[in-house]
CSV table of C-alpha atoms in Angstrom, one decimal:
chain,number,residue,atom,x,y,z
I,190,MET,CA,153.1,-48.5,115.8
I,191,ARG,CA,156.7,-47.1,115.8
I,192,ARG,CA,157.5,-45.0,118.3
I,193,ILE,CA,158.0,-41.3,117.8
I,194,ALA,CA,161.0,-39.2,119.2
I,195,ASP,CA,159.8,-37.1,122.1
I,196,SER,CA,160.7,-34.1,119.9
I,197,THR,CA,158.8,-35.0,117.4
I,198,VAL,CA,155.8,-35.5,119.8
I,199,ARG,CA,156.6,-31.8,120.6
I,200,ARG,CA,156.4,-30.3,117.1
I,201,LEU,CA,153.3,-32.6,116.4
I,202,SER,CA,151.6,-30.6,119.5
I,203,LEU,CA,153.0,-27.7,118.2
I,204,TYR,CA,151.7,-28.3,114.8
I,205,LEU,CA,148.2,-29.4,115.9
I,206,SER,CA,148.2,-25.5,118.2
I,207,ALA,CA,149.0,-23.9,114.8
I,208,LEU,CA,146.5,-25.8,112.6
I,209,GLU,CA,143.9,-25.1,115.3
I,210,ALA,CA,144.5,-21.1,115.4
I,211,PHE,CA,144.7,-21.2,111.3
I,212,GLU,CA,141.1,-23.0,111.4
I,213,ALA,CA,139.9,-20.4,113.8
I,214,GLN,CA,140.6,-17.8,111.0
I,215,GLY,CA,138.9,-19.5,108.4
I,216,MET,CA,142.0,-21.2,106.6
I,217,THR,CA,141.4,-24.5,105.0
I,218,THR,CA,144.6,-25.1,103.3
I,219,VAL,CA,148.1,-24.4,105.2
I,220,SER,CA,151.4,-24.4,103.7
I,221,SER,CA,154.8,-26.9,105.0
I,222,ALA,CA,156.3,-23.1,105.8
I,223,ALA,CA,153.6,-21.9,107.9
I,224,LEU,CA,153.2,-25.1,110.0
I,225,ALA,CA,157.1,-24.7,110.3
I,226,THR,CA,157.4,-21.1,111.4
I,227,ARG,CA,155.1,-22.2,114.2
I,228,GLY,CA,156.8,-25.7,114.8
I,229,GLY,CA,160.0,-23.5,115.2
I,230,THR,CA,161.8,-25.8,112.8
I,231,THR,CA,161.8,-26.2,109.1
I,232,SER,CA,159.5,-27.1,105.7
I,233,ALA,CA,161.7,-30.2,105.0
I,234,GLN,CA,161.2,-31.0,108.9
I,235,VAL,CA,157.7,-30.6,108.9
I,236,ARG,CA,157.0,-32.6,105.9
I,237,LYS,CA,159.2,-35.6,107.2
I,238,ASP,CA,157.3,-35.3,110.2
I,239,LEU,CA,153.9,-35.6,108.6
I,240,SER,CA,154.9,-38.1,105.6
I,241,PHE,CA,155.5,-40.4,108.8
I,242,PHE,CA,151.4,-40.6,109.1
I,243,GLY,CA,149.9,-40.8,105.6
I,244,SER,CA,149.8,-38.3,103.4
I,245,PHE,CA,147.8,-35.4,104.2
I,246,GLY,CA,149.4,-32.0,101.2
I,247,LYS,CA,149.0,-31.3,97.8
I,248,ARG,CA,152.3,-30.2,96.1
I,249,GLY,CA,151.7,-26.3,95.5
I,250,LEU,CA,148.2,-26.5,97.6
I,251,GLY,CA,149.4,-27.1,101.2
I,252,TYR,CA,147.9,-29.4,104.2
I,253,ALA,CA,144.2,-29.8,104.5
I,254,SER,CA,143.8,-28.1,108.0
I,255,ALA,CA,140.4,-30.1,109.4
I,256,GLU,CA,142.1,-33.1,108.2
I,257,LEU,CA,145.6,-33.4,109.0
I,258,ALA,CA,144.2,-31.7,112.9
I,259,ALA,CA,142.1,-34.6,113.0
I,260,ARG,CA,144.6,-37.2,112.5
I,261,LEU,CA,147.3,-34.9,114.6
I,262,ARG,CA,144.8,-35.1,117.4
I,263,ASP,CA,144.1,-38.9,117.0
I,264,ILE,CA,147.8,-39.5,116.7
I,265,LEU,CA,148.3,-37.3,120.0
I,266,GLY,CA,145.7,-39.2,122.0
I,267,LEU,CA,143.1,-36.4,122.1
I,268,LYS,CA,140.5,-38.1,120.6
I,269,ARG,CA,139.6,-39.3,124.1
I,270,ALA,CA,139.2,-37.9,127.7
I,271,TYR,CA,141.8,-38.3,130.7
I,272,ARG,CA,141.2,-38.2,134.2
I,273,LEU,CA,143.7,-36.4,136.3
I,274,ALA,CA,144.3,-36.2,140.3
I,275,PHE,CA,146.0,-33.3,142.1
I,276,VAL,CA,148.5,-34.4,145.0
I,277,GLY,CA,149.1,-31.1,146.9
I,278,ALA,CA,147.1,-28.4,147.5
I,279,GLY,CA,149.1,-25.2,148.0
I,280,LYS,CA,148.7,-21.9,145.7
I,281,MET,CA,150.6,-23.3,142.6
I,282,ALA,CA,148.0,-26.5,143.1
I,283,SER,CA,144.8,-23.8,143.5
I,284,ALA,CA,145.8,-22.4,140.6
I,285,LEU,CA,146.1,-24.8,138.2
I,286,VAL,CA,143.1,-26.5,139.6
I,287,ASN,CA,141.1,-23.6,138.8
I,288,TYR,CA,142.2,-22.7,135.3
I,289,ARG,CA,140.0,-24.2,132.8
I,290,GLY,CA,142.4,-25.2,129.9
I,291,PHE,CA,142.7,-28.5,131.7
I,292,ASP,CA,138.6,-29.3,131.0
I,293,GLN,CA,138.8,-27.5,127.5
I,294,ARG,CA,141.2,-29.6,126.1
I,295,GLY,CA,139.6,-33.0,128.0
I,296,PHE,CA,141.8,-33.4,131.3
I,297,HIS,CA,139.5,-33.3,133.9
I,298,ILE,CA,140.4,-33.0,137.2
I,299,GLN,CA,138.7,-35.9,139.1
I,300,ALA,CA,140.5,-36.2,142.7
I,301,VAL,CA,142.7,-33.3,144.9
I,302,TYR,CA,144.5,-34.6,147.7
I,303,ASP,CA,146.8,-32.7,150.3
I,304,THR,CA,148.0,-33.6,154.2
I,305,ASP,CA,147.0,-30.4,155.6
I,306,PRO,CA,143.7,-30.7,158.1
I,307,SER,CA,143.1,-27.0,157.3
I,308,VAL,CA,142.9,-27.6,153.2
I,309,ILE,CA,141.1,-31.1,153.2
I,310,GLY,CA,137.4,-30.5,153.1
I,311,GLN,CA,137.7,-27.6,150.7
I,312,THR,CA,135.5,-27.8,147.6
I,313,TRP,CA,137.9,-26.6,144.7
I,314,ASN,CA,136.2,-26.1,140.9
I,315,GLY,CA,133.9,-28.7,141.8
I,316,VAL,CA,136.0,-31.3,143.6
I,317,THR,CA,136.6,-31.3,147.4
I,318,VAL,CA,140.2,-31.8,148.6
I,319,ARG,CA,140.8,-35.4,150.2
I,320,ASN,CA,143.4,-36.5,152.9
I,321,ALA,CA,146.2,-37.9,150.8
I,322,LYS,CA,146.0,-41.1,153.3
I,323,GLN,CA,143.1,-41.8,151.4
I,324,MET,CA,145.0,-41.5,147.8
I,325,VAL,CA,146.3,-45.1,147.0
I,326,GLY,CA,143.2,-46.4,148.0
I,327,ASP,CA,140.4,-43.8,146.1
I,328,LEU,CA,142.7,-44.2,143.3
I,329,LYS,CA,142.8,-48.4,143.2
I,330,GLY,CA,138.9,-48.2,143.1
I,331,ASN,CA,138.2,-44.9,141.0
I,332,PRO,CA,141.6,-45.1,138.7
I,333,VAL,CA,142.7,-41.7,137.1
I,334,ASP,CA,145.1,-41.7,134.4
I,335,ILE,CA,147.3,-38.7,135.0
I,336,GLY,CA,149.1,-38.2,138.7
I,337,VAL,CA,149.6,-34.2,138.8
I,338,ILE,CA,152.3,-33.6,141.5
I,339,VAL,CA,151.9,-30.0,143.1
I,340,THR,CA,154.2,-30.6,146.3
I,341,PRO,CA,157.5,-28.8,147.9
I,342,ALA,CA,160.0,-31.0,146.9
I,343,ASP,CA,160.7,-33.2,149.3
I,344,ALA,CA,157.6,-34.9,149.2
I,345,ALA,CA,157.3,-35.5,145.4
I,346,GLN,CA,159.3,-38.8,145.7
I,347,GLY,CA,157.0,-40.3,148.1
I,348,VAL,CA,153.6,-39.2,145.9
I,349,THR,CA,155.1,-40.7,143.4
I,350,ASP,CA,156.0,-43.8,144.4
I,351,GLN,CA,152.1,-43.8,145.5
I,352,LEU,CA,150.8,-42.8,142.6
I,353,VAL,CA,152.8,-46.2,141.0
I,354,GLN,CA,151.8,-48.2,143.7
I,355,ALA,CA,147.7,-47.1,142.6
I,356,GLY,CA,148.4,-48.1,139.3
I,357,VAL,CA,149.0,-44.4,137.6
I,358,LYS,CA,151.0,-44.8,134.5
I,359,ALA,CA,151.6,-41.0,133.7
I,360,ILE,CA,152.7,-38.3,135.9
I,361,LEU,CA,153.0,-34.3,135.6
I,362,ASN,CA,155.7,-33.3,137.9
I,363,PHE,CA,155.1,-29.2,139.2
I,364,ALA,CA,157.6,-29.9,142.0
I,365,PRO,CA,161.2,-28.7,141.9
I,366,ALA,CA,162.9,-31.6,142.4
I,367,PRO,CA,163.3,-34.7,139.8
I,368,ILE,CA,161.6,-38.2,140.7
I,369,MET,CA,162.3,-41.3,139.7
I,370,ALA,CA,159.5,-43.8,138.4
I,371,PRO,CA,159.4,-47.3,136.3
I,372,PRO,CA,160.0,-47.1,132.8
I,373,ASP,CA,156.4,-48.1,132.0
I,374,VAL,CA,155.0,-44.6,133.9
I,375,SER,CA,155.4,-41.9,131.7
I,376,VAL,CA,156.9,-38.4,133.7
I,377,LYS,CA,156.9,-34.8,132.4
I,378,SER,CA,158.0,-31.9,134.5
I,379,VAL,CA,157.0,-28.4,134.5
I,380,ASN,CA,159.3,-26.1,137.0
I,381,LEU,CA,158.2,-22.6,136.8
I,382,THR,CA,160.9,-21.9,139.5
I,383,LEU,CA,163.9,-23.5,137.4
I,384,GLU,CA,162.8,-21.4,134.4
I,385,LEU,CA,162.5,-18.0,136.7
I,386,GLU,CA,166.1,-18.8,138.2
I,387,ALA,CA,167.4,-19.7,134.7
I,388,LEU,CA,166.1,-16.0,133.6
I,389,SER,CA,167.6,-14.2,137.1
I,390,TYR,CA,170.9,-15.9,136.3
I,391,ALA,CA,171.1,-14.9,132.3
I,392,LEU,CA,170.0,-11.0,133.7
I,393,SER,CA,172.4,-11.0,136.5
I,394,ASN,CA,175.3,-12.3,134.4
I,395,ARG,CA,175.2,-10.3,131.4
N,73,MET,CA,182.1,-14.6,135.0
N,74,ARG,CA,182.7,-17.5,132.6
N,75,ARG,CA,179.4,-18.1,131.4
N,76,ILE,CA,177.7,-21.6,132.8
N,77,ALA,CA,176.0,-24.0,130.6
N,78,ASP,CA,172.0,-24.5,131.1
N,79,SER,CA,172.2,-27.5,132.0
N,80,THR,CA,174.6,-26.9,135.2
N,81,VAL,CA,172.0,-23.7,136.1
N,82,ARG,CA,169.2,-25.4,136.5
N,83,ARG,CA,171.0,-28.3,138.6
N,84,LEU,CA,172.3,-25.4,141.0
N,85,SER,CA,168.4,-24.3,141.4
N,86,LEU,CA,167.7,-27.9,142.3
N,87,TYR,CA,170.5,-27.7,145.1
N,88,LEU,CA,169.3,-24.5,146.4
N,89,SER,CA,165.7,-25.9,146.6
N,90,ALA,CA,166.6,-29.0,148.1
N,91,LEU,CA,169.0,-26.7,150.5
N,92,GLU,CA,166.3,-24.8,151.4
N,93,ALA,CA,164.4,-28.0,152.4
N,94,PHE,CA,167.2,-29.1,154.3
N,95,GLU,CA,167.4,-26.2,156.3
N,96,ALA,CA,164.3,-25.6,157.0
N,97,GLN,CA,164.7,-29.0,158.4
N,98,GLY,CA,166.9,-27.7,161.2
N,99,MET,CA,169.9,-29.5,159.1
N,100,THR,CA,173.3,-27.6,159.3
N,101,THR,CA,175.1,-29.9,156.9
N,102,VAL,CA,174.4,-31.3,153.5
N,103,SER,CA,176.1,-34.3,151.9
N,104,SER,CA,176.9,-34.5,148.2
N,105,ALA,CA,174.8,-37.5,148.2
N,106,ALA,CA,171.8,-36.1,149.5
N,107,LEU,CA,172.3,-32.9,147.0
N,108,ALA,CA,172.6,-35.3,143.8
N,109,THR,CA,169.4,-37.6,144.4
N,110,ARG,CA,167.6,-34.1,144.9
N,111,GLY,CA,169.7,-32.9,141.3
N,112,GLY,CA,168.6,-35.9,139.6
N,113,THR,CA,172.8,-36.5,139.2
N,114,THR,CA,175.8,-37.7,140.7
N,115,SER,CA,177.8,-37.0,144.0
N,116,ALA,CA,180.8,-36.4,141.7
N,117,GLN,CA,178.8,-34.0,139.3
N,118,VAL,CA,177.5,-32.3,142.6
N,119,ARG,CA,181.2,-31.6,143.7
N,120,LYS,CA,182.2,-31.1,140.3
N,121,ASP,CA,179.7,-28.1,139.7
N,122,LEU,CA,180.4,-26.5,143.0
N,123,SER,CA,183.8,-26.5,143.1
N,124,PHE,CA,183.7,-24.5,140.2
N,125,PHE,CA,182.6,-21.5,142.3
N,126,GLY,CA,185.0,-22.1,145.4
N,127,SER,CA,185.4,-24.8,148.3
N,128,PHE,CA,182.1,-24.8,150.4
N,129,GLY,CA,182.5,-28.8,151.7
N,130,LYS,CA,184.6,-30.9,153.9
N,131,ARG,CA,185.5,-34.1,153.4
N,132,GLY,CA,183.4,-36.6,155.2
N,133,LEU,CA,181.4,-33.2,157.0
N,134,GLY,CA,179.6,-32.3,154.1
N,135,TYR,CA,178.2,-28.8,153.1
N,136,ALA,CA,177.5,-26.2,154.9
N,137,SER,CA,173.7,-25.6,154.2
N,138,ALA,CA,173.3,-22.2,154.8
N,139,GLU,CA,176.7,-21.1,153.5
N,140,LEU,CA,176.2,-22.8,150.1
N,141,ALA,CA,172.6,-21.6,150.0
N,142,ALA,CA,173.5,-18.2,150.5
N,143,ARG,CA,176.2,-18.2,147.6
N,144,LEU,CA,173.9,-20.0,145.3
N,145,ARG,CA,171.3,-17.5,145.5
N,146,ASP,CA,174.1,-15.1,144.6
N,147,ILE,CA,175.1,-17.0,141.5
N,148,LEU,CA,171.4,-17.3,140.4
N,149,GLY,CA,170.8,-13.6,140.7
N,150,LEU,CA,168.3,-13.8,143.7
N,151,LYS,CA,170.1,-11.3,145.8
N,152,ARG,CA,168.0,-8.9,144.2
N,153,ALA,CA,164.3,-8.2,143.3
N,154,TYR,CA,162.8,-8.8,139.5
N,155,ARG,CA,159.9,-6.8,138.0
N,156,LEU,CA,157.4,-8.7,135.6
N,157,ALA,CA,155.0,-7.9,133.1
N,158,PHE,CA,152.3,-10.1,132.5
N,159,VAL,CA,150.8,-10.0,128.5
N,160,GLY,CA,147.8,-11.3,127.9
N,161,ALA,CA,145.1,-11.5,130.7
N,162,GLY,CA,143.1,-15.0,129.8
N,163,LYS,CA,142.5,-17.9,132.4
N,164,MET,CA,146.3,-19.1,132.9
N,165,ALA,CA,147.9,-15.4,133.3
N,166,SER,CA,144.5,-15.0,135.9
N,167,ALA,CA,146.1,-18.1,137.5
N,168,LEU,CA,149.9,-17.4,137.3
N,169,VAL,CA,149.1,-13.9,138.4
N,170,ASN,CA,147.1,-14.8,141.6
N,171,TYR,CA,149.9,-17.4,142.3
N,172,ARG,CA,151.7,-16.0,145.4
N,173,GLY,CA,154.8,-18.0,144.8
N,174,PHE,CA,156.3,-15.4,142.1
N,175,ASP,CA,156.5,-12.5,145.3
N,176,GLN,CA,158.1,-14.9,147.4
N,177,ARG,CA,160.6,-15.5,145.5
N,178,GLY,CA,161.2,-11.6,143.9
N,179,PHE,CA,159.8,-11.9,141.0
N,180,HIS,CA,156.9,-9.2,141.4
N,181,ILE,CA,154.5,-8.2,139.0
N,182,GLN,CA,154.4,-4.8,137.8
N,183,ALA,CA,151.9,-5.1,135.0
N,184,VAL,CA,149.3,-6.9,133.1
N,185,TYR,CA,148.2,-6.0,129.5
N,186,ASP,CA,145.7,-7.4,127.2
N,187,THR,CA,143.6,-6.1,124.0
N,188,ASP,CA,140.1,-7.2,125.2
N,189,PRO,CA,138.5,-4.5,126.3
N,190,SER,CA,136.3,-6.3,128.9
N,191,VAL,CA,138.9,-7.3,130.8
N,192,ILE,CA,141.2,-4.1,130.6
N,193,GLY,CA,140.5,-1.8,133.8
N,194,GLN,CA,140.2,-5.2,135.7
N,195,THR,CA,142.0,-5.4,139.1
N,196,TRP,CA,144.4,-8.7,139.5
N,197,ASN,CA,146.0,-8.9,143.0
N,198,GLY,CA,146.5,-5.5,143.4
N,199,VAL,CA,147.7,-4.6,139.8
N,200,THR,CA,145.0,-3.0,137.0
N,201,VAL,CA,145.2,-4.9,133.4
N,202,ARG,CA,145.9,-2.1,131.1
N,203,ASN,CA,145.4,-2.2,127.2
N,204,ALA,CA,148.1,-3.6,124.9
N,205,LYS,CA,148.4,-0.7,122.6
N,206,GLN,CA,150.0,1.1,125.6
N,207,MET,CA,152.6,-1.4,127.2
N,208,VAL,CA,155.7,-0.3,124.9
N,209,GLY,CA,155.3,3.2,126.0
N,210,ASP,CA,154.7,1.8,129.6
N,211,LEU,CA,157.8,0.2,129.6
N,212,LYS,CA,159.9,2.8,128.2
N,213,GLY,CA,159.1,4.8,130.8
N,214,ASN,CA,158.8,2.1,133.8
N,215,PRO,CA,161.2,-1.0,132.3
N,216,VAL,CA,160.3,-4.3,133.6
N,217,ASP,CA,163.2,-7.1,133.8
N,218,ILE,CA,161.0,-9.9,132.7
N,219,GLY,CA,157.9,-10.6,130.1
N,220,VAL,CA,155.6,-13.0,130.7
N,221,ILE,CA,153.8,-14.0,127.5
N,222,VAL,CA,150.5,-16.0,127.8
N,223,THR,CA,148.9,-15.1,124.6
N,224,PRO,CA,147.2,-17.5,122.2
N,225,ALA,CA,150.2,-19.0,119.8
N,226,ASP,CA,149.3,-16.9,117.1
N,227,ALA,CA,150.1,-13.5,119.4
N,228,ALA,CA,153.1,-14.8,120.5
N,229,GLN,CA,155.8,-13.5,118.3
N,230,GLY,CA,154.3,-9.9,117.8
N,231,VAL,CA,154.0,-9.7,121.7
N,232,THR,CA,158.2,-10.8,121.8
N,233,ASP,CA,158.9,-7.9,118.8
N,234,GLN,CA,156.9,-5.3,121.2
N,235,LEU,CA,159.0,-6.7,124.1
N,236,VAL,CA,162.5,-6.5,122.4
N,237,GLN,CA,161.4,-2.9,121.3
N,238,ALA,CA,160.6,-1.8,124.8
N,239,GLY,CA,163.8,-2.8,125.7
N,240,VAL,CA,163.1,-6.1,127.8
N,241,LYS,CA,165.9,-8.8,128.0
N,242,ALA,CA,164.4,-11.8,129.6
N,243,ILE,CA,161.5,-13.8,128.2
N,244,LEU,CA,158.9,-16.3,130.2
N,245,ASN,CA,157.0,-18.0,127.5
N,246,PHE,CA,153.7,-19.9,127.9
N,247,ALA,CA,152.0,-19.4,125.0
N,248,PRO,CA,152.4,-22.8,123.0
N,249,ALA,CA,154.4,-21.3,120.2
N,250,PRO,CA,158.2,-20.6,119.7
N,251,ILE,CA,159.4,-17.5,119.9
N,252,MET,CA,162.1,-15.9,117.9
N,253,ALA,CA,164.3,-12.9,120.4
N,254,PRO,CA,167.7,-11.3,119.4
N,255,PRO,CA,170.8,-12.9,120.9
N,256,ASP,CA,171.1,-10.2,124.2
N,257,VAL,CA,167.6,-11.9,124.9
N,258,SER,CA,167.0,-14.8,127.1
N,259,VAL,CA,164.2,-17.1,126.3
N,260,LYS,CA,162.4,-19.6,128.4
N,261,SER,CA,159.1,-21.5,127.4
N,262,VAL,CA,157.1,-23.4,129.5
N,263,ASN,CA,154.4,-25.0,127.5
N,264,LEU,CA,151.7,-27.1,129.6
N,265,THR,CA,149.9,-28.5,126.7
N,266,LEU,CA,153.0,-29.5,125.2
N,267,GLU,CA,153.4,-31.6,128.2
N,268,LEU,CA,150.3,-33.0,128.6
N,269,GLU,CA,149.9,-34.0,125.1
N,270,ALA,CA,153.1,-35.9,125.1
N,271,LEU,CA,151.5,-37.5,128.2
N,272,SER,CA,148.2,-38.1,126.7
N,273,TYR,CA,150.3,-39.1,123.4
N,274,ALA,CA,152.3,-41.9,125.8
N,275,LEU,CA,149.0,-43.4,127.2
N,276,SER,CA,147.6,-43.7,124.1
N,277,ASN,CA,150.7,-45.5,122.4
N,278,ARG,CA,151.2,-48.3,124.3
């Protein structure tokens, strides 16, 4: 399969989110214009993005919502479940582990690790927090698909190296620091502090 | 003050995060190489970024951590507190409102709004969830600095329009949909679903 650009993958996710909302409202067809609005793009771009995967639309009728949503789920790899290991069991990790949106989208939290003896042994949303020293051994025996890093910035690279050593091929990094991984490991970052500070900067320099 | 590019603001945030970690370890000076690693960039870029704001470094000695951190906090607008209003009181909002990292960085949650009668009236981390219908009126009398959108995708633009109407000048959007706001309103987006789906795509198309 030809590799799709990151920006296209993001739009496909947005189209899927839009289609699911339209389906929930009972709409069986949807126009490229409606998808364009929700994808932050143009109708022409929607048609281009989707034509790449086959023919879903009929001129004048729009796209068949259910059919297109199923195909997008397939393309995005959402027809299977994924196992996640969280590394770092602080306040942000606690918020995320207790957020049920992961499970609903098929991302199941299999393990949580920390180095703090006062947190190790606690049960979070059915998962017992384990000693980070056991992580590499655990994950070699019981692999996960995605490692979620929720540690302080200075621990993030070390944890990345351990996850890579344990065979993890995808990492979601919430630590406020960039991390480096081999090319066969996918890394995505979510940095709440950075976004908030970009807003405080904008508000202070108007 | 000259406008700094978004990418530079992001690096300044990363440098600040690194400096705070170095300070916590008792390091009074830090090299441009150390900041470069934590900012995901080069020593030359660090020197260029920081020279823009004055002279902090001494050749061969590095930067004075405390002095540089204070200056970065000043530049990023972090010497004052910000008031936040959350719109949408679902699972993700609950996780975020109960996350204490906001308060610690000076981002105080003043109000939470929802349309669901079963949620309105609940107290979250000391803040009572109010009816979204009261939002514009509330915020006109009691302004907030930043509106945080944690609604489903199809409600995000309507909420944005209301926040703008209420005079909010900065928006942090967690809804899985792009939003449009006038040019004098700063918008940043955090989309967990998009990042997870980018990873599931990568894992499924290796």
